[in-house]
mmCIF file of C-alpha atoms in Angstrom:
data_model
loop_
_atom_site.group_PDB
_atom_site.id
_atom_site.type_symbol
_atom_site.label_atom_id
_atom_site.label_comp_id
_atom_site.label_asym_id
_atom_site.label_seq_id
_atom_site.Cartn_x
_atom_site.Cartn_y
_atom_site.Cartn_z
ATOM 1 C CA MET Q 49 4.245 13.399 11.235
ATOM 2 C CA LYS Q 50 4.135 9.973 12.892
ATOM 3 C CA LYS Q 51 4.517 7.026 10.559
ATOM 4 C CA THR Q 52 1.866 4.328 10.590
ATOM 5 C CA SER Q 53 2.731 1.234 12.618
ATOM 6 C CA ILE Q 54 2.021 -2.149 11.089
ATOM 7 C CA ALA Q 55 2.522 -4.404 14.093
ATOM 8 C CA LEU Q 56 -0.608 -6.301 13.049
ATOM 9 C CA VAL Q 57 1.156 -7.454 9.878
ATOM 10 C CA VAL Q 58 3.987 -9.179 11.708
ATOM 11 C CA LEU Q 59 1.684 -10.610 14.374
ATOM 12 C CA THR Q 60 -0.660 -12.029 11.734
ATOM 13 C CA ALA Q 61 2.268 -13.534 9.801
ATOM 14 C CA THR Q 62 3.509 -15.190 12.985
ATOM 15 C CA LEU Q 63 0.075 -16.587 13.741
ATOM 16 C CA LEU Q 64 -0.229 -17.924 10.179
ATOM 17 C CA SER Q 65 3.094 -19.700 10.653
ATOM 18 C CA MET Q 66 1.851 -21.196 13.902
ATOM 19 C CA LEU Q 67 -1.279 -22.510 12.231
ATOM 20 C CA ALA Q 68 0.910 -24.153 9.609
ATOM 21 C CA GLY Q 69 2.912 -25.837 12.392
ATOM 22 C CA LYS Q 70 6.057 -23.826 11.701
ATOM 23 C CA ALA Q 71 6.342 -21.892 14.956
ATOM 24 C CA SER Q 72 6.060 -22.751 18.612
ATOM 25 C CA ALA Q 73 5.845 -19.284 20.161
ATOM 26 C CA VAL Q 74 4.149 -16.014 19.373
ATOM 27 C CA SER Q 75 6.347 -12.994 18.914
ATOM 28 C CA ILE Q 76 5.154 -9.477 18.324
ATOM 29 C CA SER Q 77 7.306 -6.902 16.637
ATOM 30 C CA GLU Q 78 6.477 -3.581 15.076
ATOM 31 C CA THR Q 79 7.442 -2.262 11.672
ATOM 32 C CA THR Q 80 6.808 1.237 10.427
ATOM 33 C CA ALA Q 81 5.351 1.748 6.976
ATOM 34 C CA THR Q 82 7.391 4.083 4.812
ATOM 35 C CA THR Q 83 4.368 6.257 4.063
ATOM 36 C CA SER Q 84 2.960 8.254 6.992
ATOM 37 C CA ALA Q 85 -0.737 7.889 7.865
ATOM 38 C CA SER Q 86 -1.179 5.212 5.195
ATOM 39 C CA SER Q 87 -3.929 3.334 7.052
ATOM 40 C CA PRO Q 88 -2.820 -0.327 6.639
ATOM 41 C CA THR Q 89 -5.965 -2.367 6.065
ATOM 42 C CA GLY Q 90 -5.813 -5.814 4.403
ATOM 43 C CA ILE Q 91 -3.057 -8.404 4.778
ATOM 44 C CA ALA Q 92 -1.961 -11.529 2.886
ATOM 45 C CA ARG Q 93 1.015 -13.850 3.002
ATOM 46 C CA ALA Q 94 2.456 -14.759 -0.419
ATOM 47 C CA SER Q 95 3.822 -18.188 -1.342
ATOM 48 C CA ASP Q 96 7.390 -16.871 -0.965
ATOM 49 C CA GLY Q 97 6.677 -15.960 2.673
ATOM 50 C CA SER Q 98 6.536 -12.198 2.141
ATOM 51 C CA VAL Q 99 3.677 -10.296 3.721
ATOM 52 C CA TRP Q 100 1.693 -7.871 1.573
ATOM 53 C CA PHE Q 101 -0.743 -5.304 2.892
ATOM 54 C CA THR Q 102 -2.997 -2.599 1.531
ATOM 55 C CA GLN Q 103 -2.532 1.026 2.550
ATOM 56 C CA GLN Q 104 -5.987 2.434 2.062
ATOM 57 C CA ALA Q 105 -5.328 6.141 2.716
ATOM 58 C CA ALA Q 106 -2.132 6.182 0.635
ATOM 59 C CA SER Q 107 -3.467 4.085 -2.291
ATOM 60 C CA LYS Q 108 -0.459 1.787 -2.042
ATOM 61 C CA ILE Q 109 0.342 -1.874 -1.588
ATOM 62 C CA GLY Q 110 3.190 -2.620 0.819
ATOM 63 C CA ARG Q 111 5.458 -5.658 1.127
ATOM 64 C CA LEU Q 112 7.622 -6.717 4.040
ATOM 65 C CA ASN Q 113 9.846 -9.569 5.118
ATOM 66 C CA PRO Q 114 8.266 -10.991 8.297
ATOM 67 C CA ALA Q 115 11.551 -12.571 9.427
ATOM 68 C CA THR Q 116 13.389 -9.251 9.509
ATOM 69 C CA GLY Q 117 10.521 -6.755 9.650
ATOM 70 C CA ALA Q 118 12.132 -4.888 6.756
ATOM 71 C CA MET Q 119 9.893 -3.119 4.276
ATOM 72 C CA ASN Q 120 10.588 -4.526 0.807
ATOM 73 C CA GLY Q 121 8.589 -2.004 -1.164
ATOM 74 C CA GLU Q 122 5.522 0.142 -1.485
ATOM 75 C CA PHE Q 123 3.713 0.236 -4.802
ATOM 76 C CA SER Q 124 1.150 2.847 -5.836
ATOM 77 C CA THR Q 125 -2.123 1.884 -7.455
ATOM 78 C CA ASP Q 126 -2.564 3.148 -11.000
ATOM 79 C CA THR Q 127 -5.613 5.171 -9.973
ATOM 80 C CA PRO Q 128 -5.065 7.918 -7.368
ATOM 81 C CA ASN Q 129 -7.196 7.675 -4.203
ATOM 82 C CA ALA Q 130 -8.312 4.146 -5.118
ATOM 83 C CA GLY Q 131 -8.520 3.084 -1.465
ATOM 84 C CA PRO Q 132 -7.123 -0.468 -1.657
ATOM 85 C CA SER Q 133 -8.694 -2.554 1.087
ATOM 86 C CA GLY Q 134 -8.856 -6.367 0.915
ATOM 87 C CA ILE Q 135 -5.981 -8.436 -0.493
ATOM 88 C CA VAL Q 136 -5.446 -12.131 -1.206
ATOM 89 C CA ALA Q 137 -2.434 -14.103 -2.460
ATOM 90 C CA THR Q 138 -2.775 -16.786 -5.143
ATOM 91 C CA SER Q 139 -0.682 -19.854 -5.861
ATOM 92 C CA SER Q 140 0.312 -18.317 -9.207
ATOM 93 C CA GLY Q 141 2.260 -15.582 -7.388
ATOM 94 C CA PHE Q 142 -0.190 -12.756 -8.014
ATOM 95 C CA LEU Q 143 -1.960 -10.846 -5.276
ATOM 96 C CA TRP Q 144 -5.445 -9.496 -5.943
ATOM 97 C CA PHE Q 145 -6.851 -6.536 -4.058
ATOM 98 C CA THR Q 146 -9.984 -4.409 -3.963
ATOM 99 C CA GLU Q 147 -10.094 -0.690 -4.702
ATOM 100 C CA GLU Q 148 -13.006 0.401 -2.593
ATOM 101 C CA ASN Q 149 -13.132 4.082 -3.574
ATOM 102 C CA VAL Q 150 -13.210 3.504 -7.339
ATOM 103 C CA ASP Q 151 -15.181 0.238 -7.708
ATOM 104 C CA ARG Q 152 -12.285 -1.796 -9.114
ATOM 105 C CA ILE Q 153 -10.124 -4.766 -8.332
ATOM 106 C CA GLY Q 154 -6.407 -4.815 -8.896
ATOM 107 C CA ARG Q 155 -3.633 -7.335 -9.322
ATOM 108 C CA ILE Q 156 0.022 -6.968 -8.336
ATOM 109 C CA ASP Q 157 2.927 -9.297 -9.075
ATOM 110 C CA SER Q 158 6.041 -9.893 -6.970
ATOM 111 C CA SER Q 159 7.891 -7.160 -8.891
ATOM 112 C CA GLY Q 160 5.244 -4.569 -8.014
ATOM 113 C CA ASN Q 161 3.563 -4.353 -11.415
ATOM 114 C CA VAL Q 162 -0.054 -3.291 -10.906
ATOM 115 C CA ALA Q 163 -3.023 -3.924 -13.216
ATOM 116 C CA GLU Q 164 -6.547 -2.684 -12.516
ATOM 117 C CA PHE Q 165 -9.895 -4.013 -13.693
ATOM 118 C CA GLY Q 166 -13.188 -2.165 -13.416
ATOM 119 C CA ALA Q 167 -15.652 -1.670 -16.226
ATOM 120 C CA GLY Q 168 -17.757 -4.789 -16.709
ATOM 121 C CA VAL Q 169 -16.162 -6.492 -13.702
ATOM 122 C CA ILE Q 170 -17.442 -4.552 -10.702
ATOM 123 C CA THR Q 171 -20.884 -2.998 -10.283
ATOM 124 C CA SER Q 172 -20.717 0.787 -10.083
ATOM 125 C CA GLY Q 173 -21.182 2.001 -6.510
ATOM 126 C CA SER Q 174 -20.476 -1.409 -4.974
ATOM 127 C CA ARG Q 175 -17.350 -0.279 -3.020
ATOM 128 C CA PRO Q 176 -15.634 -3.704 -2.900
ATOM 129 C CA ASN Q 177 -13.637 -4.114 0.299
ATOM 130 C CA ALA Q 178 -12.916 -7.829 0.691
ATOM 131 C CA ILE Q 179 -11.621 -10.500 -1.656
ATOM 132 C CA THR Q 180 -11.035 -14.241 -1.248
#
């Protein structure tokens, strides 16, 4: 089975660097997610420069080094088939993401520890897919 390409991740990271005045040229490279057919969806750049992305079909969060294109980990959500979608990095080092299929939001730290929040936080049936 063909593995899912995440060229968008590296391109977006390069463009973010350009906007910050750290790059003078656009380069596009392609990295393959470890999990086949994972459906990469959301993307965020953490304060340490790593790029994190949601893998909606695989219910995982991936991390890569944009300088090398190397995958630095894939972390499963606590709830199977959660459908992580949007993701955002915070200055505290956490990344928050939505779990569209199960009406929850999740948090992951740089070590890959996942916490999920649902009851009383997200309206049932709301299918959250973006987070800022």
